[in-house]
Amino acid sequence: MTLFARYRLFVRYCKSMSRRQLLAAVPILLLLAGPAACTSREPAKGALTSPSTAAPSGTAFGPLVAGMPTYPTYPTAGNVYAAAVPGRLAGPVRGDRPMVYVPNTKSNDVWLIDPATFKVVGQFAGGPEPQHVVPSYDLRTLYVASSQVPQGGLVPIDARTGRPGRFIKLGDVYNLYFTPDGKQAIVVAEAYQRLDFYDPTTWRLVRSARFPECGGINHMDYSADGRTMFFSCEFANRMLVLDTASLRKLRDFQLTEAADGMPQDTRLTPDGQHFLVADMHANGVYVFDGQASRQTGFIRTGRGAHGIYFSRDARLAYVTNRDEGSVTVLDLARLKPTTTWRIPGGSPDMGGLSADGKQLWLSGRYNDEVYVLSTETGKLLARIPVGRGPHGLAVWPQPGRYSLGHTGNIR
């Protein structure tokens, strides 16, 4: 493993630690990786490059998708998630095994939880440093995104049975998304500051683009019309706006609420009028307009704002505050907090809603556990011990027609 690859491994390890754990580990980490190991910044000289796929900033190579990728039309005007309401399980999904898949970044495995009993019912190898479990565009396969450089890749899971398939080595898969037409899979190669586009049936590289100004390229979502991609740059305290078809950079935003900001989950609101961006160091959520052309506000939520999820009725957003152990509930009509749900001693990170929308499942990143909350009362229903460093869990099955990626961005 190269010196830089070792550095990136330590940065990712530190990201998953609480402040108390980080302070205790600093002497050891300094000996192993040098004084810069546990900063939240990218190295000054940029990220890893691969001679076969590196490209100038914002430049795509290889064949581009002809025309502009488009979505199927929305079934209800004014709600991009209208097809993902309770009771809208697609035909092929209805027979899938109900399961919660929990990737554990430190123990390199995936734990399976029965959502009916809250009991752990199995586990399997998740590849080196598994980060997120991502539904495929057609909802028939779940992919475990494995990010340890250069051994990372994908572990496919049969959504019907819950059984894992053969590991697909791709080098670095921090996150996984899909083009609006489903023709290409987008591997977010965070360590390389790159987006790699693959044919999702053969996993052959189709095109690639590198954005060295976007250190820690990470989470994203599309505008309602599919023409714009909006990415968080975790280690650069900025947001990146791309044209979906050409990958041309349209603009970027330097975030202002915290000098050392760390933008995370990025989601389009159900009405398609706003993007919300959770920032761990700004302790809240940035608000942008629905085309990511300007910032329109900022909402304080809590320490370590990290994940964003929407209620099935499209009225509320749930924002996880990892460092203070809470979930802030936002009224989307007013873009204001309405209440806060507490998880004493917890560290809620990422997850998703149950198919009926009555439960919110979240990983406890620092505590090696999973939380289940009632979305009707905010009551903590369960704390379930899992492997070490749980991250982007997925709840399955989910209503909707197609997946745009991450742990369940389904429309």
Short mmCIF file of N, CA and C in Angstrom, two decimals, residues 87 101 114 130 142 172 177 184 192 209 213 218 227 241 268 271 299 318 320 359-360 396:
data_model
loop_
_atom_site.label_atom_id
_atom_site.label_comp_id
_atom_site.label_asym_id
_atom_site.label_seq_id
_atom_site.Cartn_x
_atom_site.Cartn_y
_atom_site.Cartn_z
N GLY A 87 -47.32 1.31 0.32
CA GLY A 87 -48.19 0.52 -0.53
C GLY A 87 -47.81 0.50 -1.99
N TYR A 101 -29.86 -4.24 6.02
CA TYR A 101 -28.47 -4.59 5.73
C TYR A 101 -27.55 -3.51 6.32
N ASP A 114 -33.58 -8.73 11.02
CA ASP A 114 -34.99 -8.95 10.67
C ASP A 114 -35.78 -7.74 11.19
N PRO A 130 -16.44 -1.60 3.96
CA PRO A 130 -17.75 -1.35 3.35
C PRO A 130 -18.38 -0.09 3.93
N LEU A 142 -28.85 -5.32 -4.51
CA LEU A 142 -28.29 -4.36 -3.56
C LEU A 142 -26.78 -4.49 -3.63
N ASP A 172 -12.02 1.66 -5.70
CA ASP A 172 -12.50 2.55 -4.63
C ASP A 172 -13.96 2.89 -4.92
N TYR A 177 -24.12 5.70 -7.33
CA TYR A 177 -25.35 6.32 -7.85
C TYR A 177 -25.60 5.80 -9.26
N GLN A 184 -26.12 3.95 -16.79
CA GLN A 184 -24.76 3.93 -16.25
C GLN A 184 -24.79 4.02 -14.74
N TYR A 192 -9.80 9.24 -5.15
CA TYR A 192 -9.23 9.75 -6.40
C TYR A 192 -9.86 11.07 -6.84
N ALA A 209 -14.44 11.30 -14.90
CA ALA A 209 -14.08 12.71 -14.76
C ALA A 209 -13.53 12.94 -13.37
N GLU A 213 -10.60 19.95 -7.31
CA GLU A 213 -11.06 20.99 -6.40
C GLU A 213 -12.10 20.47 -5.41
N ASN A 218 -18.46 13.11 -2.56
CA ASN A 218 -19.10 12.23 -1.59
C ASN A 218 -20.55 11.93 -1.92
N ARG A 227 -31.39 17.38 -15.03
CA ARG A 227 -30.33 18.02 -15.81
C ARG A 227 -29.10 18.41 -14.97
N VAL A 241 -21.53 21.70 -8.74
CA VAL A 241 -22.71 21.58 -9.60
C VAL A 241 -22.25 21.15 -10.99
N LEU A 268 -32.62 16.39 -2.64
CA LEU A 268 -33.63 17.27 -3.21
C LEU A 268 -34.92 17.11 -2.41
N ASP A 271 -40.79 18.60 -3.10
CA ASP A 271 -41.40 19.51 -4.07
C ASP A 271 -40.44 19.92 -5.18
N ILE A 299 -30.17 26.15 8.13
CA ILE A 299 -31.01 25.73 9.24
C ILE A 299 -30.14 25.04 10.29
N TYR A 318 -36.03 14.31 8.18
CA TYR A 318 -35.37 13.87 9.40
C TYR A 318 -33.86 14.05 9.20
N THR A 320 -30.16 13.63 10.87
CA THR A 320 -29.41 13.01 11.96
C THR A 320 -28.27 13.92 12.39
N GLN A 359 -41.16 3.67 10.63
CA GLN A 359 -39.91 3.52 11.39
C GLN A 359 -38.75 4.15 10.63
N LEU A 360 -37.86 4.77 11.39
CA LEU A 360 -36.61 5.31 10.86
C LEU A 360 -35.47 4.48 11.43
N TRP A 396 -34.87 -2.87 3.43
CA TRP A 396 -35.44 -3.44 2.21
C TRP A 396 -36.61 -4.34 2.53
#
